[in-house]
Short mmCIF file of C-alpha atoms and ligand atoms in Angstrom, two decimals:
data_model
loop_
_atom_site.label_atom_id
_atom_site.label_comp_id
_atom_site.label_asym_id
_atom_site.label_seq_id
_atom_site.Cartn_x
_atom_site.Cartn_y
_atom_site.Cartn_z
CA MET A 1 0.03 -0.10 -0.09
CA THR A 2 1.13 3.39 -0.83
CA SER A 3 0.43 6.36 1.39
CA PRO A 4 -0.38 9.66 0.88
CA GLY A 5 3.09 10.69 1.61
CA ASP A 6 4.41 8.18 -1.08
CA ALA A 7 2.52 9.92 -3.57
CA ARG A 8 3.75 13.40 -2.71
CA ARG A 9 6.84 12.22 -2.57
CA GLN A 10 6.31 10.99 -5.90
CA GLU A 11 4.61 13.85 -7.76
CA ILE A 12 7.49 16.08 -6.51
CA ALA A 13 10.36 13.75 -7.93
CA ALA A 14 8.79 13.70 -11.25
CA ASN A 15 8.81 17.72 -11.10
CA LEU A 16 11.56 18.27 -10.05
CA ALA A 17 13.06 15.55 -12.55
CA ALA A 18 11.41 17.34 -15.22
CA VAL A 19 12.69 20.85 -14.12
CA ARG A 20 16.08 19.68 -13.79
CA GLU A 21 16.13 17.96 -17.36
CA ARG A 22 14.86 21.45 -18.24
CA ILE A 23 17.64 23.46 -17.06
CA GLU A 24 20.45 20.88 -18.65
CA THR A 25 18.68 21.15 -21.98
CA THR A 26 18.86 25.14 -21.73
CA CYS A 27 22.12 24.97 -20.60
CA ALA A 28 23.20 22.90 -23.10
CA SER A 29 21.61 25.03 -25.73
CA VAL A 30 23.67 27.62 -24.70
CA GLY A 31 27.01 26.31 -24.18
CA ARG A 32 26.88 26.35 -20.34
CA SER A 33 27.52 23.75 -17.64
CA PRO A 34 24.31 22.84 -15.50
CA ASP A 35 26.82 23.38 -12.57
CA GLU A 36 26.75 26.93 -12.92
CA VAL A 37 23.04 26.87 -12.50
CA THR A 38 21.53 26.52 -8.70
CA LEU A 39 17.99 25.56 -8.32
CA VAL A 40 16.12 27.46 -5.63
CA VAL A 41 12.91 25.59 -4.51
CA VAL A 42 10.61 27.98 -3.70
CA THR A 43 8.63 26.34 -0.51
CA LYS A 44 5.81 29.42 0.40
CA PHE A 45 2.59 27.78 1.09
CA PHE A 46 3.88 24.18 1.44
CA PRO A 47 4.15 22.35 4.55
CA ALA A 48 7.93 21.54 5.91
CA SER A 49 6.86 18.13 5.02
CA ASP A 50 7.29 18.93 1.43
CA VAL A 51 11.06 20.78 2.35
CA ALA A 52 11.86 17.56 4.05
CA LEU A 53 10.80 15.77 1.05
CA LEU A 54 13.01 17.85 -1.18
CA ALA A 55 15.85 17.31 1.13
CA ASP A 56 15.79 14.29 0.95
CA LEU A 57 15.42 14.12 -2.78
CA GLY A 58 18.76 15.79 -2.78
CA VAL A 59 17.35 19.51 -2.98
CA ARG A 60 20.23 21.71 -0.86
CA HIS A 61 18.69 25.46 -1.72
CA VAL A 62 14.81 26.51 -0.66
CA GLY A 63 13.47 30.02 -0.86
CA GLU A 64 10.89 31.44 1.15
CA ASN A 65 8.91 35.20 0.98
CA ARG A 66 7.12 35.26 4.12
CA HIS A 67 8.73 36.40 7.67
CA GLN A 68 6.49 34.16 9.86
CA GLU A 69 6.15 31.47 7.73
CA ALA A 70 9.43 31.21 6.67
CA GLU A 71 10.35 31.30 10.67
CA ALA A 72 8.11 28.86 11.63
CA LYS A 73 9.31 26.38 9.00
CA VAL A 74 13.02 26.94 9.47
CA GLY A 75 12.35 25.89 13.10
CA ARG A 76 10.05 23.07 11.99
CA CYS A 77 12.90 21.48 9.64
CA THR A 78 15.52 22.13 12.66
CA ALA A 79 13.42 19.93 14.85
CA ASP A 80 12.65 17.42 12.63
CA GLY A 81 16.29 16.72 12.05
CA VAL A 82 16.04 18.15 8.65
CA ARG A 83 19.89 19.24 7.69
CA GLY A 84 22.59 20.77 5.31
CA LEU A 85 19.64 23.09 3.91
CA VAL A 86 20.57 26.68 2.67
CA TRP A 87 17.61 29.55 3.22
CA HIS A 88 16.86 31.73 0.96
CA PHE A 89 14.59 34.64 1.81
CA ILE A 90 13.31 36.17 -1.53
CA GLY A 91 10.43 38.08 0.19
CA GLY A 92 9.30 41.85 0.43
CA LEU A 93 11.22 43.02 3.74
CA GLN A 94 9.95 45.49 6.68
CA SER A 95 12.93 46.91 8.60
CA ASN A 96 11.47 46.17 11.53
CA LYS A 97 11.44 42.40 10.56
CA ALA A 98 14.73 42.45 9.17
CA ALA A 99 16.75 41.81 12.12
CA ALA A 100 14.87 38.40 12.81
CA VAL A 101 15.16 37.57 9.20
CA ALA A 102 18.75 37.75 9.11
CA ARG A 103 18.92 35.22 12.34
CA TYR A 104 17.51 32.74 10.54
CA ALA A 105 18.32 32.76 6.53
CA ASP A 106 21.66 31.89 4.86
CA VAL A 107 20.66 34.17 2.23
CA VAL A 108 18.67 37.40 1.61
CA GLU A 109 17.73 38.14 -1.87
CA SER A 110 15.57 41.05 -1.48
CA VAL A 111 17.62 44.05 -0.12
CA ASP A 112 16.14 46.80 -2.14
CA ARG A 113 17.06 49.73 0.17
CA VAL A 114 19.47 51.27 2.29
CA LYS A 115 17.10 51.09 5.51
CA LEU A 116 17.54 47.14 5.37
CA VAL A 117 21.05 47.02 5.83
CA ARG A 118 21.85 47.92 9.66
CA PRO A 119 18.87 45.78 10.88
CA LEU A 120 20.41 42.91 8.81
CA ASP A 121 24.05 43.65 9.86
CA ARG A 122 22.42 43.65 13.62
CA GLY A 123 20.87 40.30 13.20
CA ALA A 124 23.51 38.75 11.42
CA HIS A 125 25.80 39.55 14.40
CA GLU A 126 23.72 38.66 16.53
CA ARG A 127 23.62 35.13 15.47
CA GLY A 128 27.13 35.25 15.03
CA ARG A 129 27.49 34.66 11.44
CA ASP A 130 27.80 36.57 8.23
CA LEU A 131 24.97 36.79 5.93
CA ASP A 132 25.34 36.89 2.38
CA VAL A 133 22.48 39.37 0.70
CA LEU A 134 21.40 39.90 -2.92
CA LEU A 135 20.68 43.54 -4.39
CA GLN A 136 16.92 43.36 -5.48
CA VAL A 137 16.81 45.36 -8.61
CA SER A 138 13.34 46.42 -10.63
CA LEU A 139 13.43 45.55 -14.12
CA ASP A 140 10.39 47.54 -14.70
CA PRO A 141 10.67 50.52 -17.50
CA PRO A 142 12.05 53.45 -16.41
CA GLY A 143 9.20 55.78 -15.36
CA ALA A 144 7.00 52.76 -14.30
CA SER A 145 6.32 52.35 -10.63
CA GLN A 146 9.56 50.51 -9.23
CA ARG A 147 7.25 47.71 -7.29
CA ASN A 148 9.76 44.95 -7.70
CA GLY A 149 13.16 46.21 -6.20
CA ALA A 150 15.59 48.95 -6.44
CA ALA A 151 15.96 51.33 -9.60
CA ALA A 152 19.05 50.78 -11.35
CA GLU A 153 20.30 53.88 -10.36
CA ASP A 154 20.54 53.42 -6.81
CA LEU A 155 22.37 50.34 -7.07
CA PRO A 156 25.65 52.08 -6.32
CA LYS A 157 24.33 53.89 -3.20
CA LEU A 158 22.54 50.28 -1.79
CA ALA A 159 25.93 48.04 -2.67
CA ASP A 160 28.39 50.83 -0.85
CA ALA A 161 26.03 50.18 2.34
CA VAL A 162 25.98 46.89 1.93
CA LEU A 163 29.99 46.40 1.45
CA GLY A 164 29.93 49.14 4.63
CA ALA A 165 28.58 46.45 6.60
CA GLU A 166 30.55 44.25 8.59
CA GLY A 167 28.34 41.24 8.89
CA LEU A 168 26.99 41.48 5.39
CA ARG A 169 28.54 39.93 2.45
CA LEU A 170 27.50 41.58 -1.01
CA ARG A 171 27.05 38.12 -3.26
CA GLY A 172 25.11 39.80 -6.22
CA VAL A 173 21.44 40.52 -7.60
CA MET A 174 17.99 39.25 -7.64
CA ALA A 175 15.29 40.23 -9.88
CA VAL A 176 11.92 39.11 -10.97
CA ALA A 177 10.72 39.88 -14.30
CA PRO A 178 8.25 42.74 -15.15
CA LEU A 179 4.89 41.89 -15.29
CA GLY A 180 3.07 41.36 -18.72
CA ARG A 181 6.15 42.04 -20.95
CA PRO A 182 9.01 39.76 -22.53
CA ALA A 183 11.53 38.45 -19.86
CA LEU A 184 14.34 38.37 -22.05
CA PRO A 185 15.13 41.72 -22.82
CA ALA A 186 14.21 42.52 -19.15
CA PHE A 187 16.86 39.93 -17.86
CA GLU A 188 19.66 40.92 -20.31
CA ARG A 189 19.41 44.60 -19.12
CA LEU A 190 19.99 42.57 -15.75
CA THR A 191 23.38 40.98 -16.77
CA VAL A 192 24.66 44.64 -17.89
CA LEU A 193 23.75 46.20 -14.13
CA VAL A 194 25.19 42.92 -12.54
CA ALA A 195 28.49 44.01 -14.07
CA SER A 196 28.53 47.23 -12.54
CA VAL A 197 27.91 46.09 -9.15
CA ARG A 198 30.45 43.70 -9.63
CA ALA A 199 33.05 46.26 -10.67
CA GLY A 200 33.21 46.96 -6.87
CA ALA A 201 32.49 44.19 -5.11
CA PRO A 202 34.43 40.92 -6.92
CA ASP A 203 32.50 38.39 -4.97
CA ALA A 204 29.22 39.83 -6.57
CA ASP A 205 28.62 36.83 -9.01
CA ILE A 206 25.46 35.57 -8.32
CA VAL A 207 22.47 36.45 -10.61
CA SER A 208 19.24 35.10 -9.33
CA ALA A 209 16.52 35.33 -11.90
CA GLY A 210 13.76 33.13 -13.38
CA MET A 211 11.04 31.50 -12.04
CA SER A 212 8.57 28.90 -13.22
CA GLY A 213 7.60 30.66 -16.34
CA ASP A 214 10.75 32.32 -17.58
CA PHE A 215 13.69 30.27 -15.97
CA GLU A 216 14.76 29.10 -19.53
CA ASP A 217 14.82 32.65 -20.67
CA ALA A 218 17.00 33.52 -17.42
CA ILE A 219 19.58 31.00 -17.92
CA ARG A 220 20.05 31.98 -21.53
CA CYS A 221 20.62 35.15 -20.07
CA GLY A 222 23.41 34.04 -17.57
CA ALA A 223 21.26 33.42 -14.39
CA THR A 224 23.35 31.41 -11.66
CA HIS A 225 20.27 30.78 -9.64
CA VAL A 226 16.59 30.01 -10.59
CA ARG A 227 13.87 30.53 -8.04
CA ILE A 228 11.44 27.47 -9.04
CA GLY A 229 8.13 26.74 -6.97
CA SER A 230 5.08 26.10 -8.81
CA ALA A 231 6.89 23.90 -11.67
CA ILE A 232 8.14 21.45 -8.71
CA LEU A 233 5.43 22.06 -5.85
CA GLY A 234 2.17 22.74 -7.71
CA ASN A 235 -0.20 25.42 -7.85
CA ARG A 236 -0.13 27.47 -4.41
CA PRO A 237 -3.34 28.01 -2.82
CA GLN A 238 -4.73 31.33 -4.13
CA ILE A 239 -5.81 32.62 -0.75
CA LYS A 240 -3.41 34.35 1.36
C1 LIG B 301 6.68 33.06 -5.37
C2 LIG B 301 8.18 33.25 -6.03
C3 LIG B 301 9.18 32.82 -6.86
C4 LIG B 301 8.55 31.29 -7.56
O1 LIG B 301 7.24 31.44 -8.22
P1 LIG B 301 6.89 30.52 -9.17
O2 LIG B 301 6.42 31.24 -10.26
O3 LIG B 301 5.98 29.60 -8.44
O4 LIG B 301 7.69 29.30 -9.72
C5 LIG B 301 10.19 33.13 -7.34
N1 LIG B 301 10.63 34.12 -6.93
C6 LIG B 301 10.05 34.95 -6.07
C7 LIG B 301 10.42 36.11 -5.47
C8 LIG B 301 8.95 34.44 -5.20
O5 LIG B 301 8.25 35.38 -4.78
#
Protein backbone atom coordinates (compact mmCIF):
# COMPACT_ATOMS: atom_id res chain seq x y z
CA MET A 1 0.00 0.00 0.00
CA THR A 2 1.13 3.52 -0.69
CA SER A 3 0.55 6.33 1.78
CA PRO A 4 -0.37 9.92 0.83
CA GLY A 5 3.23 10.81 1.68
CA ASP A 6 4.49 8.39 -0.96
CA ALA A 7 2.21 9.91 -3.59
CA ARG A 8 3.45 13.41 -2.74
CA ARG A 9 7.03 12.23 -2.86
CA GLN A 10 6.52 10.74 -6.32
CA GLU A 11 4.83 13.89 -7.58
CA ILE A 12 7.64 16.12 -6.33
CA ALA A 13 10.33 13.75 -7.58
CA ALA A 14 8.82 13.68 -11.08
CA ASN A 15 8.45 17.46 -11.24
CA LEU A 16 11.95 17.96 -9.91
CA ALA A 17 13.40 15.61 -12.52
CA ALA A 18 11.51 17.42 -15.30
CA VAL A 19 12.76 20.84 -14.14
CA ARG A 20 16.33 19.60 -13.80
CA GLU A 21 16.14 18.22 -17.32
CA ARG A 22 14.87 21.55 -18.67
CA ILE A 23 17.74 23.33 -16.89
CA GLU A 24 20.24 20.92 -18.47
CA THR A 25 18.73 21.24 -21.95
CA THR A 26 18.74 25.03 -21.76
CA CYS A 27 22.31 25.12 -20.47
CA ALA A 28 23.41 22.81 -23.30
CA SER A 29 21.69 25.04 -25.87
CA VAL A 30 23.77 28.06 -24.83
CA GLY A 31 27.01 26.25 -24.02
CA ARG A 32 26.76 26.56 -20.26
CA SER A 33 27.39 23.84 -17.72
CA PRO A 34 24.38 22.93 -15.54
CA ASP A 35 26.79 23.19 -12.60
CA GLU A 36 26.68 26.96 -13.11
CA VAL A 37 22.98 27.07 -12.28
CA THR A 38 21.76 26.57 -8.71
CA LEU A 39 18.16 25.50 -8.27
CA VAL A 40 16.38 27.24 -5.40
CA VAL A 41 13.05 25.53 -4.77
CA VAL A 42 10.50 28.06 -3.54
CA THR A 43 8.51 26.40 -0.76
CA LYS A 44 6.23 29.27 0.30
CA PHE A 45 2.69 28.10 1.16
CA PHE A 46 3.88 24.48 1.29
CA PRO A 47 4.45 22.58 4.53
CA ALA A 48 7.72 21.67 6.20
CA SER A 49 7.01 18.05 5.23
CA ASP A 50 7.50 19.04 1.57
CA VAL A 51 10.80 20.69 2.48
CA ALA A 52 11.87 17.43 4.14
CA LEU A 53 10.94 15.50 0.96
CA LEU A 54 12.89 17.95 -1.17
CA ALA A 55 15.95 17.63 1.07
CA ASP A 56 15.68 13.86 0.79
CA LEU A 57 15.52 14.19 -3.01
CA GLY A 58 18.81 16.08 -3.00
CA VAL A 59 17.62 19.69 -2.99
CA ARG A 60 19.92 21.96 -0.97
CA HIS A 61 18.52 25.44 -1.60
CA VAL A 62 15.02 26.49 -0.61
CA GLY A 63 13.32 29.90 -0.80
CA GLU A 64 10.67 31.56 1.35
CA ASN A 65 9.04 34.96 0.98
CA ARG A 66 7.14 35.67 4.21
CA HIS A 67 8.90 36.14 7.52
CA GLN A 68 6.44 34.43 9.88
CA GLU A 69 5.98 31.41 7.68
CA ALA A 70 9.70 31.13 6.97
CA GLU A 71 10.72 31.40 10.62
CA ALA A 72 8.24 28.69 11.63
CA LYS A 73 9.30 26.39 8.78
CA VAL A 74 13.01 26.72 9.51
CA GLY A 75 12.24 25.93 13.15
CA ARG A 76 10.14 22.91 12.21
CA CYS A 77 12.80 21.54 9.85
CA THR A 78 15.53 22.03 12.43
CA ALA A 79 13.44 20.27 15.08
CA ASP A 80 12.74 17.41 12.65
CA GLY A 81 16.43 16.94 11.94
CA VAL A 82 16.27 18.14 8.32
CA ARG A 83 19.81 19.40 7.87
CA GLY A 84 22.12 20.92 5.33
CA LEU A 85 19.61 23.28 3.75
CA VAL A 86 20.48 26.77 2.58
CA TRP A 87 17.51 29.07 3.27
CA HIS A 88 16.98 31.97 0.87
CA PHE A 89 14.69 34.79 1.88
CA ILE A 90 13.20 36.17 -1.35
CA GLY A 91 10.23 38.26 -0.23
CA GLY A 92 9.55 41.89 0.47
CA LEU A 93 11.22 42.88 3.74
CA GLN A 94 9.94 45.25 6.39
CA SER A 95 12.79 46.99 8.17
CA ASN A 96 11.36 46.04 11.58
CA LYS A 97 11.51 42.35 10.58
CA ALA A 98 14.91 42.42 8.89
CA ALA A 99 17.01 41.59 11.96
CA ALA A 100 14.75 38.61 12.74
CA VAL A 101 15.09 37.32 9.16
CA ALA A 102 18.87 37.62 9.37
CA ARG A 103 18.87 35.27 12.36
CA TYR A 104 17.66 32.25 10.37
CA ALA A 105 18.20 33.02 6.67
CA ASP A 106 21.43 32.03 4.95
CA VAL A 107 20.90 34.36 2.01
CA VAL A 108 18.64 37.41 1.86
CA GLU A 109 17.92 38.03 -1.82
CA SER A 110 15.52 40.95 -1.47
CA VAL A 111 17.63 43.86 -0.22
CA ASP A 112 16.09 46.77 -2.10
CA ARG A 113 16.80 49.80 0.09
CA VAL A 114 19.52 51.20 2.34
CA LYS A 115 17.20 51.18 5.35
CA LEU A 116 17.41 47.37 5.53
CA VAL A 117 21.18 47.24 5.82
CA ARG A 118 21.56 48.17 9.48
CA PRO A 119 18.95 45.76 10.89
CA LEU A 120 20.23 42.92 8.68
CA ASP A 121 23.76 43.58 9.89
CA ARG A 122 22.54 43.60 13.50
CA GLY A 123 20.75 40.28 13.01
CA ALA A 124 23.87 38.77 11.45
CA HIS A 125 25.95 39.89 14.43
CA GLU A 126 23.43 38.50 16.88
CA ARG A 127 23.62 35.05 15.35
CA GLY A 128 27.40 35.30 14.99
CA ARG A 129 27.69 34.47 11.31
CA ASP A 130 28.04 36.62 8.19
CA LEU A 131 24.96 36.90 6.01
CA ASP A 132 25.00 36.67 2.22
CA VAL A 133 22.85 39.32 0.59
CA LEU A 134 21.69 40.07 -2.94
CA LEU A 135 20.45 43.43 -4.14
CA GLN A 136 16.98 43.18 -5.61
CA VAL A 137 16.81 45.35 -8.68
CA SER A 138 13.71 46.45 -10.51
CA LEU A 139 13.42 45.49 -14.17
CA ASP A 140 10.28 47.55 -14.61
CA PRO A 141 10.59 50.11 -17.39
CA PRO A 142 11.95 53.47 -16.26
CA GLY A 143 9.10 55.69 -15.12
CA ALA A 144 6.87 52.77 -14.10
CA SER A 145 6.41 52.25 -10.38
CA GLN A 146 9.49 50.38 -9.20
CA ARG A 147 7.66 47.90 -7.06
CA ASN A 148 9.96 44.98 -7.52
CA GLY A 149 13.27 46.23 -6.26
CA ALA A 150 15.65 49.16 -6.27
CA ALA A 151 15.82 51.41 -9.30
CA ALA A 152 18.97 50.79 -11.32
CA GLU A 153 20.35 54.25 -10.52
CA ASP A 154 20.11 53.53 -6.80
CA LEU A 155 22.21 50.35 -6.99
CA PRO A 156 25.63 51.96 -6.39
CA LYS A 157 24.60 53.57 -3.11
CA LEU A 158 22.85 50.38 -2.00
CA ALA A 159 25.95 48.34 -2.86
CA ASP A 160 28.13 50.78 -0.89
CA ALA A 161 25.88 50.50 2.15
CA VAL A 162 26.10 46.69 2.10
CA LEU A 163 29.86 46.76 1.55
CA GLY A 164 30.15 49.02 4.59
CA ALA A 165 28.32 46.56 6.86
CA GLU A 166 30.71 44.22 8.63
CA GLY A 167 28.34 41.27 8.95
CA LEU A 168 27.01 41.32 5.38
CA ARG A 169 28.56 39.85 2.24
CA LEU A 170 27.45 41.35 -1.05
CA ARG A 171 27.01 38.31 -3.28
CA GLY A 172 25.08 39.63 -6.28
CA VAL A 173 21.69 40.68 -7.57
CA MET A 174 18.17 39.32 -7.77
CA ALA A 175 15.32 40.33 -10.04
CA VAL A 176 11.81 39.39 -11.06
CA ALA A 177 10.77 39.83 -14.69
CA PRO A 178 8.37 42.75 -15.25
CA LEU A 179 4.72 41.78 -15.29
CA GLY A 180 3.16 41.46 -18.73
CA ARG A 181 6.36 42.13 -20.64
CA PRO A 182 8.83 39.79 -22.31
CA ALA A 183 11.34 38.48 -19.79
CA LEU A 184 14.34 38.04 -22.07
CA PRO A 185 15.21 41.72 -22.72
CA ALA A 186 14.68 42.46 -19.02
CA PHE A 187 17.06 39.69 -18.02
CA GLU A 188 19.57 40.97 -20.57
CA ARG A 189 19.42 44.36 -18.88
CA LEU A 190 20.05 42.63 -15.56
CA THR A 191 23.32 41.18 -16.86
CA VAL A 192 24.56 44.70 -17.56
CA LEU A 193 23.56 45.88 -14.08
CA VAL A 194 25.34 42.93 -12.48
CA ALA A 195 28.57 43.90 -14.16
CA SER A 196 28.38 47.36 -12.59
CA VAL A 197 27.85 45.94 -9.09
CA ARG A 198 30.60 43.41 -9.59
CA ALA A 199 33.12 46.07 -10.55
CA GLY A 200 33.15 47.24 -6.92
CA ALA A 201 32.50 43.86 -5.30
CA PRO A 202 34.34 40.92 -6.86
CA ASP A 203 32.40 38.36 -4.75
CA ALA A 204 29.11 39.56 -6.18
CA ASP A 205 28.85 36.78 -8.74
CA ILE A 206 25.27 35.60 -8.12
CA VAL A 207 22.53 36.46 -10.59
CA SER A 208 19.23 35.21 -9.21
CA ALA A 209 16.60 35.41 -11.95
CA GLY A 210 13.90 33.24 -13.40
CA MET A 211 10.84 31.54 -11.94
CA SER A 212 8.64 28.67 -13.17
CA GLY A 213 7.41 30.64 -16.18
CA ASP A 214 10.66 32.17 -17.39
CA PHE A 215 13.68 30.34 -15.97
CA GLU A 216 14.88 29.17 -19.36
CA ASP A 217 15.18 32.78 -20.58
CA ALA A 218 17.00 33.64 -17.35
CA ILE A 219 19.52 30.84 -17.91
CA ARG A 220 20.06 32.02 -21.49
CA CYS A 221 20.90 35.46 -20.06
CA GLY A 222 23.40 34.14 -17.52
CA ALA A 223 21.39 33.47 -14.35
CA THR A 224 23.38 31.54 -11.75
CA HIS A 225 20.33 30.90 -9.54
CA VAL A 226 16.75 30.13 -10.58
CA ARG A 227 13.89 30.29 -8.06
CA ILE A 228 11.26 27.72 -8.92
CA GLY A 229 8.09 27.02 -6.96
CA SER A 230 4.95 25.90 -8.76
CA ALA A 231 6.68 23.86 -11.49
CA ILE A 232 7.97 21.59 -8.73
CA LEU A 233 5.45 21.80 -5.88
CA GLY A 234 2.27 22.53 -7.83
CA ASN A 235 -0.06 25.49 -7.71
CA ARG A 236 -0.13 27.45 -4.50
CA PRO A 237 -3.43 27.99 -2.70
CA GLN A 238 -4.98 31.24 -3.99
CA ILE A 239 -5.96 32.76 -0.66
CA LYS A 240 -3.29 34.48 1.39
C1 LIG B 1 7.01 32.86 -5.48
C2 LIG B 1 8.29 33.36 -6.02
C3 LIG B 1 9.04 32.60 -6.95
C4 LIG B 1 8.58 31.26 -7.50
O1 LIG B 1 7.49 31.44 -8.34
P1 LIG B 1 6.92 30.25 -9.26
O2 LIG B 1 6.24 30.95 -10.36
O3 LIG B 1 6.00 29.47 -8.39
O4 LIG B 1 8.06 29.44 -9.72
C5 LIG B 1 10.26 33.11 -7.37
N1 LIG B 1 10.71 34.31 -6.93
C6 LIG B 1 10.03 35.08 -6.06
C7 LIG B 1 10.58 36.38 -5.64
C8 LIG B 1 8.80 34.62 -5.58
O5 LIG B 1 8.11 35.40 -4.71
